[in-house]
Short mmCIF file of C-alpha atoms in Angstrom, two decimals:
data_model
loop_
_atom_site.label_atom_id
_atom_site.label_comp_id
_atom_site.label_asym_id
_atom_site.label_seq_id
_atom_site.Cartn_x
_atom_site.Cartn_y
_atom_site.Cartn_z
CA UNK A 920 0.12 0.20 0.20
CA UNK A 921 1.12 3.39 -1.19
CA UNK A 922 1.65 6.04 2.09
CA UNK A 923 2.01 9.61 1.81
CA UNK A 924 4.36 11.35 4.08
CA UNK A 925 4.08 15.17 4.42
CA UNK A 926 7.38 16.61 4.94
CA UNK A 927 8.06 20.08 6.89
CA UNK A 928 7.81 23.20 5.20
CA UNK A 929 9.99 26.18 5.87
CA UNK A 930 9.67 29.75 4.60
CA UNK A 931 12.71 31.94 3.63
CA UNK A 932 10.95 35.42 3.49
CA UNK A 933 8.92 37.03 0.89
CA UNK A 934 8.67 40.17 -1.26
CA UNK A 935 5.50 41.03 -1.57
CA UNK A 936 5.67 44.06 -3.80
CA UNK A 937 4.22 47.33 -3.73
CA UNK A 938 0.11 47.27 -3.47
CA UNK A 939 -2.09 49.38 -5.65
CA UNK A 940 -3.43 52.36 -3.92
CA UNK A 941 -6.88 51.25 -3.07
CA UNK A 942 -5.52 48.09 -1.35
CA UNK A 943 -3.41 50.00 0.84
CA UNK A 944 -5.86 52.45 1.72
CA UNK A 945 -8.22 49.77 2.60
CA UNK A 946 -5.91 48.57 4.87
CA UNK A 947 -4.56 51.54 6.54
CA UNK A 948 -8.36 52.07 7.30
CA UNK A 949 -8.65 48.70 9.08
CA UNK A 950 -5.85 49.62 11.13
CA UNK A 951 -6.64 53.13 12.31
CA UNK A 952 -5.07 54.45 15.56
CA UNK A 953 -2.12 51.57 14.86
CA UNK A 954 1.54 52.38 12.89
CA UNK A 955 -0.12 51.84 9.28
CA UNK A 956 2.45 52.88 6.96
CA UNK A 957 3.71 50.88 3.56
CA UNK A 958 6.48 49.12 5.58
CA UNK A 959 3.90 47.68 7.97
CA UNK A 960 1.78 46.21 5.27
CA UNK A 961 4.20 44.65 3.50
CA UNK A 962 5.59 42.77 6.87
CA UNK A 963 2.25 41.65 7.58
CA UNK A 964 1.49 40.52 4.03
CA UNK A 965 5.01 38.82 3.69
CA UNK A 966 3.64 36.58 6.50
CA UNK A 967 0.02 36.24 6.90
CA UNK A 968 -0.32 34.18 3.53
CA UNK A 969 2.41 31.55 5.21
CA UNK A 970 0.19 31.09 8.44
CA UNK A 971 -3.21 30.80 5.89
CA UNK A 972 -1.32 27.53 3.69
CA UNK A 973 0.28 26.08 7.16
CA UNK A 974 3.79 26.83 6.48
CA UNK A 975 5.56 24.76 9.28
CA UNK A 976 8.56 27.24 10.01
CA UNK A 977 7.12 31.08 8.74
CA UNK A 978 9.46 33.92 8.18
CA UNK A 979 8.25 37.32 7.78
CA UNK A 980 10.32 40.20 6.04
CA UNK A 981 12.68 39.79 3.27
CA UNK A 982 14.99 42.23 1.22
CA UNK A 983 12.17 44.93 1.11
CA UNK A 984 13.26 45.55 5.06
CA UNK A 985 16.74 47.03 3.75
CA UNK A 986 15.82 50.39 4.52
CA UNK A 987 14.64 49.61 7.89
CA UNK A 988 17.69 47.80 8.74
CA UNK A 989 19.66 51.11 7.60
CA UNK A 990 17.56 53.31 9.96
CA UNK A 991 18.43 51.45 13.02
CA UNK A 992 22.22 51.80 12.16
CA UNK A 993 23.60 54.76 13.11
CA UNK A 994 26.83 56.70 12.11
CA UNK A 995 25.60 56.27 8.28
CA UNK A 996 24.79 58.84 5.78
CA UNK A 997 23.45 57.82 2.27
CA UNK A 998 24.95 54.49 2.61
CA UNK A 999 28.51 55.61 3.74
CA UNK A 1000 30.20 55.08 6.97
CA UNK A 1001 31.30 58.41 8.07
CA UNK A 1002 31.02 57.93 12.24
CA UNK A 1003 31.45 55.20 14.87
CA UNK A 1004 28.55 52.54 14.23
CA UNK A 1005 25.90 52.12 16.94
CA UNK A 1006 22.22 50.80 16.70
CA UNK A 1007 18.75 52.45 17.57
CA UNK A 1008 16.82 49.18 17.34
CA UNK A 1009 13.41 50.76 17.94
CA UNK A 1010 12.28 50.13 14.20
CA UNK A 1011 13.05 46.74 14.32
CA UNK A 1012 11.67 46.23 17.82
CA UNK A 1013 8.44 47.07 16.86
CA UNK A 1014 8.61 45.33 13.46
CA UNK A 1015 9.55 42.02 15.75
CA UNK A 1016 6.09 42.85 17.89
CA UNK A 1017 4.20 43.25 14.51
CA UNK A 1018 5.37 39.67 13.58
CA UNK A 1019 5.01 38.00 16.87
CA UNK A 1020 1.29 39.18 17.14
CA UNK A 1021 0.72 37.55 13.95
CA UNK A 1022 2.46 34.18 14.81
CA UNK A 1023 4.67 32.76 17.79
CA UNK A 1024 7.79 31.68 17.19
CA UNK A 1025 8.20 33.26 13.65
CA UNK A 1026 11.54 33.71 12.24
CA UNK A 1027 12.37 37.37 10.03
CA UNK A 1028 14.29 37.70 7.40
CA UNK A 1029 16.35 40.78 6.47
CA UNK A 1030 19.72 41.60 4.01
CA UNK A 1031 22.74 40.25 4.99
CA UNK A 1032 25.27 43.40 5.75
CA UNK A 1033 26.85 42.92 2.32
CA UNK A 1034 23.24 43.25 0.54
CA UNK A 1035 22.72 46.55 2.16
CA UNK A 1036 25.74 48.43 -0.02
CA UNK A 1037 27.34 50.32 2.60
CA UNK A 1038 30.60 51.68 2.12
CA UNK A 1039 33.11 52.29 4.92
CA UNK A 1040 34.34 55.87 4.57
CA UNK A 1041 35.57 56.13 8.48
CA UNK A 1042 37.25 53.14 9.84
CA UNK A 1043 39.51 52.35 6.91
CA UNK A 1044 40.58 49.33 8.18
CA UNK A 1045 39.03 45.71 7.40
CA UNK A 1046 39.02 44.08 10.73
CA UNK A 1047 37.46 47.20 12.56
CA UNK A 1048 34.71 47.74 10.08
CA UNK A 1049 33.79 43.99 10.00
CA UNK A 1050 33.74 44.09 13.81
CA UNK A 1051 31.78 47.23 13.98
CA UNK A 1052 28.92 45.96 11.36
CA UNK A 1053 28.95 42.25 12.80
CA UNK A 1054 28.59 43.35 16.16
CA UNK A 1055 25.98 46.24 15.03
CA UNK A 1056 23.90 43.15 13.37
CA UNK A 1057 24.15 40.87 16.42
CA UNK A 1058 22.93 43.60 18.33
CA UNK A 1059 20.25 44.32 16.08
CA UNK A 1060 18.86 40.83 15.70
CA UNK A 1061 19.40 40.03 19.78
CA UNK A 1062 16.91 42.92 20.28
CA UNK A 1063 14.21 41.14 17.90
CA UNK A 1064 14.91 38.16 19.35
CA UNK A 1065 14.35 39.48 22.93
CA UNK A 1066 10.87 40.69 21.68
CA UNK A 1067 9.93 37.01 20.57
CA UNK A 1068 11.59 36.54 16.95
CA UNK A 1069 12.65 32.63 16.75
CA UNK A 1070 15.40 33.43 14.88
CA UNK A 1071 16.79 35.27 11.52
CA UNK A 1072 17.04 34.43 8.02
CA UNK A 1073 20.00 36.73 6.23
CA UNK A 1074 19.39 36.81 2.79
CA UNK A 1075 22.81 37.23 0.74
CA UNK A 1076 23.12 38.34 -2.70
CA UNK A 1077 26.66 36.60 -2.55
CA UNK A 1078 28.31 34.86 0.01
CA UNK A 1079 31.60 36.70 1.98
CA UNK A 1080 33.58 34.30 4.09
CA UNK A 1081 34.12 36.50 6.98
CA UNK A 1082 30.31 37.48 7.13
CA UNK A 1083 29.32 34.13 7.39
CA UNK A 1084 31.98 32.90 9.74
CA UNK A 1085 30.83 36.07 11.60
CA UNK A 1086 27.13 35.69 12.21
CA UNK A 1087 26.05 31.77 11.04
CA UNK A 1088 24.58 30.34 14.46
CA UNK A 1089 21.84 28.21 15.28
CA UNK A 1090 19.51 31.18 15.43
CA UNK A 1091 21.02 32.98 11.95
CA UNK A 1092 20.65 30.98 8.66
CA UNK A 1093 22.44 32.02 5.72
CA UNK A 1094 20.36 31.81 2.40
CA UNK A 1095 21.14 32.86 -1.24
CA UNK A 1096 18.01 32.40 -3.74
CA UNK A 1097 20.52 31.36 -6.73
CA UNK A 1098 23.72 30.35 -5.21
CA UNK A 1099 26.77 28.88 -7.13
CA UNK A 1100 28.88 26.72 -5.94
CA UNK A 1101 31.54 28.87 -4.31
CA UNK A 1102 28.77 30.05 -2.28
CA UNK A 1103 27.69 26.84 -1.17
CA UNK A 1104 31.39 25.89 -0.17
CA UNK A 1105 31.40 29.63 2.07
CA UNK A 1106 28.05 28.62 3.61
CA UNK A 1107 28.65 24.66 4.12
CA UNK A 1108 32.00 25.34 5.96
CA UNK A 1109 30.36 27.26 8.98
CA UNK A 1110 26.27 26.40 8.37
CA UNK A 1111 25.19 23.03 8.59
CA UNK A 1112 21.98 23.29 7.06
CA UNK A 1113 21.36 24.61 3.35
CA UNK A 1114 18.46 25.87 1.22
CA UNK A 1115 18.88 25.27 -2.38
CA UNK A 1116 16.85 24.55 -5.70
CA UNK A 1117 16.89 21.43 -7.51
CA UNK A 1118 19.37 22.68 -10.02
CA UNK A 1119 21.80 22.86 -7.12
CA UNK A 1120 21.17 19.44 -5.19
CA UNK A 1121 23.67 17.71 -7.05
CA UNK A 1122 26.51 20.26 -5.97
CA UNK A 1123 25.15 20.17 -2.63
CA UNK A 1124 25.41 16.18 -2.58
CA UNK A 1125 29.08 16.54 -3.88
CA UNK A 1126 30.02 19.16 -1.32
CA UNK A 1127 28.46 17.00 1.40
CA UNK A 1128 31.74 14.60 0.94
CA UNK A 1129 33.85 17.76 2.43
CA UNK A 1130 31.54 19.69 4.40
CA UNK A 1131 29.12 18.48 7.29
CA UNK A 1132 25.60 18.30 6.50
CA UNK A 1133 22.91 18.34 8.75
CA UNK A 1134 19.67 19.39 6.95
CA UNK A 1135 18.57 20.22 3.38
CA UNK A 1136 15.84 22.39 2.16
CA UNK A 1137 15.01 21.89 -1.04
CA UNK A 1138 13.26 25.14 -2.52
CA UNK A 1139 10.21 24.81 -4.96
CA UNK A 1140 10.61 21.33 -5.37
CA UNK A 1141 9.00 18.86 -7.83
CA UNK A 1142 8.57 15.21 -6.75
CA UNK A 1143 12.15 13.92 -8.59
CA UNK A 1144 13.69 16.45 -6.72
CA UNK A 1145 12.29 15.80 -3.17
CA UNK A 1146 13.05 11.84 -4.59
CA UNK A 1147 16.59 12.83 -5.13
CA UNK A 1148 17.13 14.70 -1.71
CA UNK A 1149 15.67 11.37 -0.07
CA UNK A 1150 18.13 9.09 -2.11
CA UNK A 1151 21.23 11.07 0.21
CA UNK A 1152 19.55 12.17 3.37
CA UNK A 1153 16.97 10.54 5.91
CA UNK A 1154 13.56 11.99 5.94
CA UNK A 1155 14.07 13.67 8.94
CA UNK A 1156 16.74 15.61 7.48
CA UNK A 1157 15.13 17.06 4.29
CA UNK A 1158 12.55 19.96 4.34
CA UNK A 1159 10.56 21.95 1.73
CA UNK A 1160 11.54 25.45 1.27
CA UNK A 1161 9.99 28.78 -0.18
CA UNK A 1162 11.04 32.53 -0.91
CA UNK A 1163 8.18 34.30 -2.48
CA UNK A 1164 8.36 36.89 -4.68
CA UNK A 1165 5.00 36.85 -6.55
CA UNK A 1166 1.51 35.94 -6.01
CA UNK A 1167 2.63 34.80 -2.37
CA UNK A 1168 -1.17 33.65 -1.90
CA UNK A 1169 -0.87 30.80 -4.05
CA UNK A 1170 2.54 30.54 -4.10
CA UNK A 1171 2.40 29.01 -0.22
CA UNK A 1172 -0.52 26.83 -0.79
CA UNK A 1173 1.26 25.25 -3.72
CA UNK A 1174 4.31 24.56 -1.80
CA UNK A 1175 2.34 22.93 1.39
CA UNK A 1176 1.02 20.95 -1.53
CA UNK A 1177 4.18 19.93 -3.04
CA UNK A 1178 5.91 18.83 0.54
CA UNK A 1179 5.44 15.16 0.14
CA UNK A 1180 6.86 11.94 -0.64
CA UNK A 1181 5.29 8.15 -1.11
CA UNK A 1182 6.61 5.21 0.38
#
């Protein structure tokens, strides 16, 4: 008898996109008396379809939070570091409250430091600059975790060795939507969980001969890619992952529907 076994699902954030004026106005009217700006709308919309679809490990936020992160990093002017860096985390704490009010134990996705496009014009020393930005990020993420956020997804455009080794932990997951082999090597050296599409699975299996791999999240899988993952790892080491950039209501439902294998 064929048995269907469901896999856990995990989100890595979303990019809801700017809504039309009517949709935003209706949403603002429903939230009269609360903070109801465009960022708050995008934050809520990044998470609510995941909750409705039943994603196992939901994650609000995405690359759209870049301006919010920059708002909390002080000593920066026009993306240039011009003074000692420090943080004023209240905007991100407010975001954490909003996400946790929607769903307990939620993760939050923000751009990785390298994706902010900041140029150091103050420290003029690579080690000092790295220490400053990574300490600031650590403090910002801790402030959100103290508010109830379970952990953070750092969305990267390219994986930086020092960045990953400095920040990767059980509460920080580095994620790159379209990684190449070099990026995967950088991540797997420090992070024993990896999220990749079906196109990168064989690269990961090859690298697993050199690096420890405890968990594999297959992004937007089909039946063949799940079967491929399960031929290398035990079922409790495989999850299905998603990062929505369009049509999120249906996207997360389809993802949950795809998260199974038969035995």
